[in-house]
mmCIF file of C-alpha atoms in Angstrom:
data_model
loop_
_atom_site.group_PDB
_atom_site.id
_atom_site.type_symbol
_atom_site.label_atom_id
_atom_site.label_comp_id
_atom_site.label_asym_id
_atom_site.label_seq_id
_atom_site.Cartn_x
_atom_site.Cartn_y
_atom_site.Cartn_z
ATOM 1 C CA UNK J 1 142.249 142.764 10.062
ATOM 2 C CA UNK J 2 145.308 141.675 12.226
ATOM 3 C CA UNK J 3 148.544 142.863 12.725
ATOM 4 C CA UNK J 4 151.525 142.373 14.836
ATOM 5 C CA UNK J 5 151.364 143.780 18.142
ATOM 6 C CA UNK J 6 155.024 146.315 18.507
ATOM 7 C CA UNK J 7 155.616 145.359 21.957
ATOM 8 C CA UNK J 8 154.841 140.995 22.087
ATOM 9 C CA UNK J 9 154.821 140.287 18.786
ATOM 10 C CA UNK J 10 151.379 138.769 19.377
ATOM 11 C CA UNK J 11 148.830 139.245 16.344
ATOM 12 C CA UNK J 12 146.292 141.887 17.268
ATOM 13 C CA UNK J 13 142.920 141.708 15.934
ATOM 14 C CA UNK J 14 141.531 144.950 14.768
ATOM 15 C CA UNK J 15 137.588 145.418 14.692
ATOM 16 C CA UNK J 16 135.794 145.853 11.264
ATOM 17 C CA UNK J 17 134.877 149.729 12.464
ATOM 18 C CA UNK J 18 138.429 150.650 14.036
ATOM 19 C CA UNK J 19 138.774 154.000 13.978
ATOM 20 C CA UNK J 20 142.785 156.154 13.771
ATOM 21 C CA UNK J 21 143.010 157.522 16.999
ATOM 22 C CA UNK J 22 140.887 154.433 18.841
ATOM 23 C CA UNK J 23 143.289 153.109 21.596
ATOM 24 C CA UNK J 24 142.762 148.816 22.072
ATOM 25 C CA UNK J 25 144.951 146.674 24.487
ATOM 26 C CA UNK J 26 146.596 144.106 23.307
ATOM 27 C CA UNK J 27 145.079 141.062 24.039
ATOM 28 C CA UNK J 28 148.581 138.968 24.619
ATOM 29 C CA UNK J 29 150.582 141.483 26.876
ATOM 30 C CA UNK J 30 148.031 143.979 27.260
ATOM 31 C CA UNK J 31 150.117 147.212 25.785
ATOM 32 C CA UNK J 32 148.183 149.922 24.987
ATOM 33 C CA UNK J 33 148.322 150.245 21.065
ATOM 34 C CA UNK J 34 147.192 153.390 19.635
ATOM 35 C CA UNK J 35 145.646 152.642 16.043
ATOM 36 C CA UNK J 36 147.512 155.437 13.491
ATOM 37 C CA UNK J 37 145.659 154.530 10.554
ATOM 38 C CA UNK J 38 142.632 151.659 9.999
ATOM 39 C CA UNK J 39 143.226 151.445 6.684
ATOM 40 C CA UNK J 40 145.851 150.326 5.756
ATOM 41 C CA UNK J 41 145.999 149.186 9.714
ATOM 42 C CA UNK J 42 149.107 150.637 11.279
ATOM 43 C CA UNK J 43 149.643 150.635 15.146
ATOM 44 C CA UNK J 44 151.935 152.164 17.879
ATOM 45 C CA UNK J 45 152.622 151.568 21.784
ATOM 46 C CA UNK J 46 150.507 154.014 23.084
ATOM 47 C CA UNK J 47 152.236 156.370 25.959
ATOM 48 C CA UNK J 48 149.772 158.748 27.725
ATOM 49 C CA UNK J 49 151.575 162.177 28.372
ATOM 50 C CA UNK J 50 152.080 162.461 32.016
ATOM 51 C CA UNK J 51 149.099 165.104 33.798
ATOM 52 C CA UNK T 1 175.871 138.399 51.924
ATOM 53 C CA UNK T 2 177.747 141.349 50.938
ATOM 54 C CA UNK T 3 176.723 140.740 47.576
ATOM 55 C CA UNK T 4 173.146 140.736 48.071
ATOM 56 C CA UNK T 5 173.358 143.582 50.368
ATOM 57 C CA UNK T 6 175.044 145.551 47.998
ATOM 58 C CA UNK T 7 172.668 144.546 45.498
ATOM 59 C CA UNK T 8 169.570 145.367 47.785
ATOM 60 C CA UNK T 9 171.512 149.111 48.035
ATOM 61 C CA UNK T 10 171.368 149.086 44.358
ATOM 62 C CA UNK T 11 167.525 148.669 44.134
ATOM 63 C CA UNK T 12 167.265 151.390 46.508
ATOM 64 C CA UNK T 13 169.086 153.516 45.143
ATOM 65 C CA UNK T 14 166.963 152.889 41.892
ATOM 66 C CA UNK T 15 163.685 153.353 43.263
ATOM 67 C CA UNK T 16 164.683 156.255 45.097
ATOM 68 C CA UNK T 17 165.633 158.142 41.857
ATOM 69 C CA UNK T 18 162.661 156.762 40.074
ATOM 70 C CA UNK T 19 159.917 158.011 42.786
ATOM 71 C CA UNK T 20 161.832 160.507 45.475
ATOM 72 C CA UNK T 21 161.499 157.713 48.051
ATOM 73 C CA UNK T 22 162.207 154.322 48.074
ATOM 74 C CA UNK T 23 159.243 152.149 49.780
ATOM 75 C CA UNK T 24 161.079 149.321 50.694
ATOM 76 C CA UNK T 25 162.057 147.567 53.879
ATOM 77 C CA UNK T 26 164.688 144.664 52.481
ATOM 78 C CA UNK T 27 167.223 142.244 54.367
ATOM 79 C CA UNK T 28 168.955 139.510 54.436
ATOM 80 C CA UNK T 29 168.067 136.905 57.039
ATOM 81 C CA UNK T 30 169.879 134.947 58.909
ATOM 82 C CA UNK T 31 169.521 131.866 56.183
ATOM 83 C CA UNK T 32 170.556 134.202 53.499
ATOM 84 C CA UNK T 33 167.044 134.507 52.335
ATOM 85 C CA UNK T 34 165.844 137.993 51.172
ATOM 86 C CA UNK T 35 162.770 139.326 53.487
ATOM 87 C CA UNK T 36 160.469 142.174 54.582
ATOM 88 C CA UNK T 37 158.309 144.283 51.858
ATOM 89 C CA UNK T 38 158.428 146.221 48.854
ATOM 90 C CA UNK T 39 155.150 148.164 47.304
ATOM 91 C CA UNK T 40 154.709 147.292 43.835
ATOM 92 C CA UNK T 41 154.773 144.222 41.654
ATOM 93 C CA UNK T 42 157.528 146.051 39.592
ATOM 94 C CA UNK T 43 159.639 146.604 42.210
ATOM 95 C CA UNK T 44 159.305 142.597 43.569
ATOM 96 C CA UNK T 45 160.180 141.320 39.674
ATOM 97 C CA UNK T 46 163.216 143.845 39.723
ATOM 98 C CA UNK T 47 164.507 142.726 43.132
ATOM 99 C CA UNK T 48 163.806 138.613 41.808
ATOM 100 C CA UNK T 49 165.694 139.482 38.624
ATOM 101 C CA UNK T 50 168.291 141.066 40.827
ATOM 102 C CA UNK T 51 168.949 138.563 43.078
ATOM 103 C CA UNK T 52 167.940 135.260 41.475
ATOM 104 C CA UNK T 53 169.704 132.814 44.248
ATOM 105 C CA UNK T 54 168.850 134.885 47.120
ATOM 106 C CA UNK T 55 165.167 133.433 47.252
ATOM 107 C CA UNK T 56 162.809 136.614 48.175
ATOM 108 C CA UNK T 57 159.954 133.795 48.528
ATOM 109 C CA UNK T 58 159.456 136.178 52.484
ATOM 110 C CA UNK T 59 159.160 139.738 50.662
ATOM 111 C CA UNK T 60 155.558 140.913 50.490
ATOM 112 C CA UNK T 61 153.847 143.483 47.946
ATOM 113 C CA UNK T 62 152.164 146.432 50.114
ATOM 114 C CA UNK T 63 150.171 146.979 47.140
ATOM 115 C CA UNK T 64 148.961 143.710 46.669
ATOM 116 C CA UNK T 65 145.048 143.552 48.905
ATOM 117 C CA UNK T 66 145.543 140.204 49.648
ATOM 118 C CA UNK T 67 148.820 141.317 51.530
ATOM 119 C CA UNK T 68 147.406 141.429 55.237
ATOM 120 C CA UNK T 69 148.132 145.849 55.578
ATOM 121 C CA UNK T 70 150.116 147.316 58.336
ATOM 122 C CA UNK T 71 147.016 149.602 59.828
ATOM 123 C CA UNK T 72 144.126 150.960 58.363
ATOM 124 C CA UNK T 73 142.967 154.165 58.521
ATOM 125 C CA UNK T 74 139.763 156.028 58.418
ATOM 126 C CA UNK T 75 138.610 159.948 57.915
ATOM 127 C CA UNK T 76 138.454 162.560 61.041
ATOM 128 C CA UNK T 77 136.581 165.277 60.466
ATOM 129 C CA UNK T 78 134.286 166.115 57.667
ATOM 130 C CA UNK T 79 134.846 167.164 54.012
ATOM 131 C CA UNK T 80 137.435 165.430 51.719
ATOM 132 C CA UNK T 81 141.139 164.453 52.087
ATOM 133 C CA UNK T 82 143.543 165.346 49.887
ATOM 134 C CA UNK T 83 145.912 162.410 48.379
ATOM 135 C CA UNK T 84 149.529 163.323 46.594
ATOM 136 C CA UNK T 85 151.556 162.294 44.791
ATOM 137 C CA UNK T 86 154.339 163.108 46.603
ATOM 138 C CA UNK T 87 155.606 163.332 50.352
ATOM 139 C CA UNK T 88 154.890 166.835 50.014
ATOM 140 C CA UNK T 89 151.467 166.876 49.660
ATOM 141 C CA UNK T 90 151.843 168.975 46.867
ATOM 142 C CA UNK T 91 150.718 167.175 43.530
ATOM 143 C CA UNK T 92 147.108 166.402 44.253
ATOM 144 C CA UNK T 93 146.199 162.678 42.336
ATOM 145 C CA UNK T 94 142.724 162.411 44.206
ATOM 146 C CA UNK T 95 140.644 162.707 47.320
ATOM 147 C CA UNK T 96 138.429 160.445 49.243
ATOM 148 C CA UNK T 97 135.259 161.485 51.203
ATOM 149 C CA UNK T 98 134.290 160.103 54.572
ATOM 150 C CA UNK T 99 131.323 158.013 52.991
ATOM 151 C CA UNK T 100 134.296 156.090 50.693
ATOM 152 C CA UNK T 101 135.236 153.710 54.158
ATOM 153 C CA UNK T 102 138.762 152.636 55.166
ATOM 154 C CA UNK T 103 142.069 153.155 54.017
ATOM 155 C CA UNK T 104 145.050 150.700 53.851
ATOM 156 C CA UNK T 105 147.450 152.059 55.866
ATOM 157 C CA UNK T 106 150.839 151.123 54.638
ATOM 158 C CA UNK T 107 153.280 153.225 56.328
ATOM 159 C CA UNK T 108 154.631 156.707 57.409
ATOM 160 C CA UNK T 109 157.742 158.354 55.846
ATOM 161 C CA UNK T 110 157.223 161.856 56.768
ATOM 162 C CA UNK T 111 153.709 161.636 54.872
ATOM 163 C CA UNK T 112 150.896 158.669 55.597
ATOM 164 C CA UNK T 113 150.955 156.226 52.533
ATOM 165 C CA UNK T 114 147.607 154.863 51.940
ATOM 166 C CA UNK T 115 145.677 152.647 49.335
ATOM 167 C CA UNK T 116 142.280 153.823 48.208
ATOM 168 C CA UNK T 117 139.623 151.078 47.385
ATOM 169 C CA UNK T 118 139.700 152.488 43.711
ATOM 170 C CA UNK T 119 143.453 150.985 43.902
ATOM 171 C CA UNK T 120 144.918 154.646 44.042
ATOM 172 C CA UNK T 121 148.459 154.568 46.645
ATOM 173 C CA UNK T 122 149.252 158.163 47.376
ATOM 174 C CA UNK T 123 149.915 160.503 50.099
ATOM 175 C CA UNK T 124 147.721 161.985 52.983
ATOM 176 C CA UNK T 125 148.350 164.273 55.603
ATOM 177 C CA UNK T 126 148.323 162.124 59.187
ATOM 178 C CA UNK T 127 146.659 164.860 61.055
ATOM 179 C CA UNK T 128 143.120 163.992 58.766
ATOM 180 C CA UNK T 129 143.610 160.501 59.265
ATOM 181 C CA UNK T 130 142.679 158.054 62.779
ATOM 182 C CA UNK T 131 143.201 154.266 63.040
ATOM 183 C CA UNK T 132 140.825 152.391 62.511
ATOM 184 C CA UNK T 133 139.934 148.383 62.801
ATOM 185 C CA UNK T 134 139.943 146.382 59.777
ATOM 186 C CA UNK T 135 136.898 146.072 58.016
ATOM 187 C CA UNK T 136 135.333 142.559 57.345
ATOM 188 C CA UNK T 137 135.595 143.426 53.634
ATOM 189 C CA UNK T 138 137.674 145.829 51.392
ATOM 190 C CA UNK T 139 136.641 146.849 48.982
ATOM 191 C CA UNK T 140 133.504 147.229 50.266
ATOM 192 C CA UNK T 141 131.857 147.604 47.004
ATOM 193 C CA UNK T 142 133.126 145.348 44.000
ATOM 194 C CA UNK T 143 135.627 147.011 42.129
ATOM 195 C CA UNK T 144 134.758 146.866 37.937
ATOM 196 C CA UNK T 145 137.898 144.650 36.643
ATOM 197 C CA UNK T 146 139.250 144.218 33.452
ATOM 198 C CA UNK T 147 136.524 143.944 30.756
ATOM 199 C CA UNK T 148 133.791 143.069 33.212
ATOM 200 C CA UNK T 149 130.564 145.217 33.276
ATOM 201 C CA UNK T 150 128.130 145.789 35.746
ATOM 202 C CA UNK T 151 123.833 144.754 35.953
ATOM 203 C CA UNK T 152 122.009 147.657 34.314
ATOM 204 C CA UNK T 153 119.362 148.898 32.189
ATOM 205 C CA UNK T 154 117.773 151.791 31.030
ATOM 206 C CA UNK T 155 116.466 152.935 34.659
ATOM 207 C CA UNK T 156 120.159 152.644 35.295
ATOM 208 C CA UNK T 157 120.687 154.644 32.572
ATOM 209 C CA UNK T 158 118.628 157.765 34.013
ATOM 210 C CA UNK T 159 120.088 157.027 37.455
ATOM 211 C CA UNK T 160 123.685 157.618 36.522
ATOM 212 C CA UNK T 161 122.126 160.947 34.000
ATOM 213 C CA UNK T 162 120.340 162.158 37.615
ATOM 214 C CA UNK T 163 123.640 162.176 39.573
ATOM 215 C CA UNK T 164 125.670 163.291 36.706
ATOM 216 C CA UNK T 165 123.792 166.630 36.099
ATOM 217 C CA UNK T 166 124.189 167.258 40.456
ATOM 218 C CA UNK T 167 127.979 167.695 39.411
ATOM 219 C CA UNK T 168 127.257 169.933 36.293
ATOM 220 C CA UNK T 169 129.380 173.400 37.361
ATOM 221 C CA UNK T 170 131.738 171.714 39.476
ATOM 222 C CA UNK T 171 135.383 173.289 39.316
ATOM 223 C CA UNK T 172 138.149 171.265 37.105
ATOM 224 C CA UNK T 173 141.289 170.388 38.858
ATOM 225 C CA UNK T 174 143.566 167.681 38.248
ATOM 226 C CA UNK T 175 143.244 165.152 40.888
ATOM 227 C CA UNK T 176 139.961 166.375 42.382
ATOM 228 C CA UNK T 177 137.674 163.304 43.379
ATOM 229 C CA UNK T 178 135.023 165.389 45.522
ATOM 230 C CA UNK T 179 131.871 168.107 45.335
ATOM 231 C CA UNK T 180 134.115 171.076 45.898
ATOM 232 C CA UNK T 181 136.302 169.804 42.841
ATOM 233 C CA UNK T 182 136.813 167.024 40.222
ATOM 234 C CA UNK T 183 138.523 166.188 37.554
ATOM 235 C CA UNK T 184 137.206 163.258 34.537
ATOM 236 C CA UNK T 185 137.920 160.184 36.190
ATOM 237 C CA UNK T 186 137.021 161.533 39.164
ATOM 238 C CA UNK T 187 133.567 162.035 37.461
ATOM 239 C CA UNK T 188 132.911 158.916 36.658
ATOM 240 C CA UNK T 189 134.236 157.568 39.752
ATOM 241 C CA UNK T 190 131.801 159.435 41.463
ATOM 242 C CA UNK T 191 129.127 158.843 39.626
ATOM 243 C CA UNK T 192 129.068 154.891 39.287
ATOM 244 C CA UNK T 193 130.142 154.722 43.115
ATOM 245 C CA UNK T 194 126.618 156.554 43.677
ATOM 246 C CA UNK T 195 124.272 154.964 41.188
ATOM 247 C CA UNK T 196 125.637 151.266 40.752
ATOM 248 C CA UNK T 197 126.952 150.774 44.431
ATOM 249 C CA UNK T 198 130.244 149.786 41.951
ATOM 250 C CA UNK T 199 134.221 151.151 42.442
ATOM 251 C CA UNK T 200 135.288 152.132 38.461
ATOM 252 C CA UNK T 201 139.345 152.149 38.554
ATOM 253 C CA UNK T 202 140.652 155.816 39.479
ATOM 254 C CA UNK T 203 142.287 156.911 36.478
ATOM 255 C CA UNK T 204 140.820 156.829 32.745
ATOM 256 C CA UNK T 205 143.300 154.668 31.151
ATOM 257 C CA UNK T 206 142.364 152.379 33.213
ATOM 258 C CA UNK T 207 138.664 152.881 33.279
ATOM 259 C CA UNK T 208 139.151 152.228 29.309
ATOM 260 C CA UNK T 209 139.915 148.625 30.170
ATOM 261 C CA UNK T 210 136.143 148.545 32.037
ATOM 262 C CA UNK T 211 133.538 146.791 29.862
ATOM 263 C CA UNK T 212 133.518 145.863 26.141
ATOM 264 C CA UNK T 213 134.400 147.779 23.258
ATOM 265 C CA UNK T 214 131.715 149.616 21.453
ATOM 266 C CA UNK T 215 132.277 151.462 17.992
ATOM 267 C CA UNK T 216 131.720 154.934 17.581
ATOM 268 C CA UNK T 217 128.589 154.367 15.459
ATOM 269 C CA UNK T 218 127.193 152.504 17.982
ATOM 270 C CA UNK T 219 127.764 154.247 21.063
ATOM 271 C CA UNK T 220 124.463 154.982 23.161
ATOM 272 C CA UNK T 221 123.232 156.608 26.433
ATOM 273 C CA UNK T 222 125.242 155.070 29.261
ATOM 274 C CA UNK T 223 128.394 154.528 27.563
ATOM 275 C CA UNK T 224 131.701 155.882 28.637
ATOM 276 C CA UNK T 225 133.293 157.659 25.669
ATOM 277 C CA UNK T 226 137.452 158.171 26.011
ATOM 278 C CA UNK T 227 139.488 161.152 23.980
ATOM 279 C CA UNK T 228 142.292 162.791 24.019
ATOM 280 C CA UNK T 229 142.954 166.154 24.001
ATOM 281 C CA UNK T 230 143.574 167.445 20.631
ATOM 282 C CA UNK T 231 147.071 167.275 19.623
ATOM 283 C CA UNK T 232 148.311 165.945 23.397
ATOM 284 C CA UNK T 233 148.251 162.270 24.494
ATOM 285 C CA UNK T 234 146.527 163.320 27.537
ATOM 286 C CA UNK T 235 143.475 160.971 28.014
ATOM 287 C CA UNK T 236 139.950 161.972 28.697
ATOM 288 C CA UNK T 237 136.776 160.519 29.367
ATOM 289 C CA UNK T 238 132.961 161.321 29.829
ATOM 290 C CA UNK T 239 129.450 160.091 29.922
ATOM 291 C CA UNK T 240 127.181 159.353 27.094
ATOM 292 C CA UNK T 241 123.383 160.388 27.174
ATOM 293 C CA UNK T 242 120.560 160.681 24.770
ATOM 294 C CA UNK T 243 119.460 164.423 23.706
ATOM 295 C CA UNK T 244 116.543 165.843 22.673
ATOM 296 C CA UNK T 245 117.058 165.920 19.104
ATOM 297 C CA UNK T 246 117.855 162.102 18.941
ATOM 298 C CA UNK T 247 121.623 161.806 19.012
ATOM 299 C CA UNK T 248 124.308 162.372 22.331
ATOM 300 C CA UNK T 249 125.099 164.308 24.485
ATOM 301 C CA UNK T 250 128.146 163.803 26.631
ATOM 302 C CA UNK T 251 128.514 165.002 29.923
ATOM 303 C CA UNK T 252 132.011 165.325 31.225
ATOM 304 C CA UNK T 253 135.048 166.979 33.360
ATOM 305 C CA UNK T 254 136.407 169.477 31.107
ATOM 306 C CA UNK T 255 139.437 170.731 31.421
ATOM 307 C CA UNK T 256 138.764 173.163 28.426
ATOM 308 C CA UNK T 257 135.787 174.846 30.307
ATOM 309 C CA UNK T 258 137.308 174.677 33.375
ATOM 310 C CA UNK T 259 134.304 172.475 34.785
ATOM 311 C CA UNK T 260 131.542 169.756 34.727
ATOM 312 C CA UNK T 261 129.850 170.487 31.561
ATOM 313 C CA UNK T 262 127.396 168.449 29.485
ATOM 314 C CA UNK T 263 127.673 169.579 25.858
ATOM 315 C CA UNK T 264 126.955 167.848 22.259
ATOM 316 C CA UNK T 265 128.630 164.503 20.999
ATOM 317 C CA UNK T 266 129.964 167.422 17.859
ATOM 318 C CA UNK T 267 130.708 170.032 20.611
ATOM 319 C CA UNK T 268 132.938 167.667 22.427
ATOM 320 C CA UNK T 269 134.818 166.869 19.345
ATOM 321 C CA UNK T 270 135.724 170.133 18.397
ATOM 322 C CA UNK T 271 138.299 170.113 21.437
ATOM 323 C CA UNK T 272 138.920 166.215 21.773
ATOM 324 C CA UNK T 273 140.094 163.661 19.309
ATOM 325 C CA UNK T 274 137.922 160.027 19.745
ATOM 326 C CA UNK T 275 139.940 157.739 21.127
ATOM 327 C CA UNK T 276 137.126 154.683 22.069
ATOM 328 C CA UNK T 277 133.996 154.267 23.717
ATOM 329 C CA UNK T 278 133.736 151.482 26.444
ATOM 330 C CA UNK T 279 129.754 149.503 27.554
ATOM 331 C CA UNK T 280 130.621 148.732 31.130
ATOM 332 C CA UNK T 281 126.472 148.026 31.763
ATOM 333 C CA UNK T 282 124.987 144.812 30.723
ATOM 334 C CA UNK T 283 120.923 144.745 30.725
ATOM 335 C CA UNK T 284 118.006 145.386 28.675
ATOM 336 C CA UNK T 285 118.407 148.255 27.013
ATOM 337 C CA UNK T 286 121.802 149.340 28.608
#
């Protein structure tokens, strides 16, 4: 599966077994992109809440 | 000139709002060239974008190792020293302990700002701190990067299970990096520093960018498992080991009990949401 990265525009490959909720870096610019659903594959920046 | 200066005054002003205190020693030479240092990458791309004809090619990056460091520093006393956030000292964001070697000194406003080897820049207290000479090497261990992994195997495996249960009823707190206290990266931190003589990057996001991706069904003992609390985007992370009755167990910070725990793969999920699971050992078995 691949989809556009939000942030470069870069395509983002998704593995077979993604799971929502699995966090993967972009490969391009390296954004954090948190995976909202694998199927159909949907992602967002990901922005950990500050501790 | 009074262009650029204003515009330096600009970036201070910036970085000043942004963090409390703007690390930055900037001026204009006497060939109109842009010198002295700022800390961070960041703030060296803002002040290029900034000032595009003023050539900063004489700025340094404190925060860059290669950058030769104003002083180093190393532990008096015994026990653990505190690191901030702020000049404060009142937002702990880790510790080091003696045994962890030299600290790049980088300046003193009010507060000592040091770099850890784990890459951490915070505040310490100057009264725990003495000069020291630079050492030959820094880090002195390797420091994991990006997607690399480290020699191991299943002895490793036990090693890193051995050390992890010593920590098993430590305190939680935020920041903690030591025996008296520790939070999850911390944990790890600890723990990898001891067994595989390696530096894992101080905070979990981070740490998540160690090793290669594995997929939940094929997690095993050894591998670092990252969640997030449930319904927060605060990140989490813990160790993976094999439990009697065949599946995992995971062994980890908790901030829900408070302390160093080691509790069921199905336990741990009942508080944290799965967020990936990261193989930073590479060996037989591992």
């Amino acid at each position: 599966m691949s989809l556009e990265c939000p942030e470069c525009g870069a395509a983002v490959q998704l593995p077979e077994d993604v799971l929502a909720g699995e966090i993967l870096a972009c490969a391009n610019c390296a954004v954090d992109l948190d995976v909202v659903s694998a199927n159909p594959p949907e992602v967002m920046v990901f922005e950990e809440d500050e501790k | 000139m009074g262009e650029i200066t204003a515009a330096l005054q600009t970036l201070r002003d910036r970085w000043t709002e942004r963090h409390g205190i703007a690390i930055a020693d900037l001026r204009v030479g006497a060939n109109g060239a842009v010198e002295g240092s700022v800390l961070t990458r960041r703030q060296w791309t803002e002040m290029t974008q900034a000032l595009p004809e003023a050539t900063p090619s004489n700025v340094v990056i404190l925060e860059d190792r290669a950058t030769p460091a104003p002083g180093w520093r190393e532990i008096r006393g015994d026990g653990p020293v505190s690191l901030h956030r702020t000049t404060d000292l009142a937002k702990l964001t880790t510790e080091v302990e003696p045994s962890d070697g030299a600290l790049r000194w980088l300046g003193n406003w009010g507060a000592d700002l040091v770099q850890t080897d784990d890459g951490a820049i915070a505040w310490a207290a100057p009264e725990r701190l003495m000069p020291c000479d630079a050492p030959e090497t820094w880090p002195t261990l390797p420091l994991l990067a990006r997607d690399e992994r480290l020699e191991g195997n299943a002895d490793t495996v036990d090693k890193l299970e051995d050390c992890a249960t010593t920590h098993l009823g430590t305190p939680y707190v935020l920041g903690g990096c030591s025996r008296q206290r520790i939070d999850c990266s911390g944990l790890m931190s600890r723990i990898f520093r001891e067994v595989c003589k390696a530096i894992l990057p101080r905070h979990s996001m981070d740490q998540r960018r160690c090793g290669v991706r594995v997929g939940r069904e094929d997690m095993a003992p050894g591998d670092l498992v990252f969640a997030r609390l449930i319904d927060t985007r605060t990140a989490h992370v813990g160790l993976l080991f094999a439990n009697t009755d065949g599946g995992l167990n995971v062994l980890h910070a908790s901030q829900r009990a408070g302390e160093v725990v080691c509790e069921t793969l199905d336990q741990f999920e009942t508080g944290y949401r799965f967020m990936g699971a990261r193989r930073v050992l590479r060996g037989p078995s591992a």
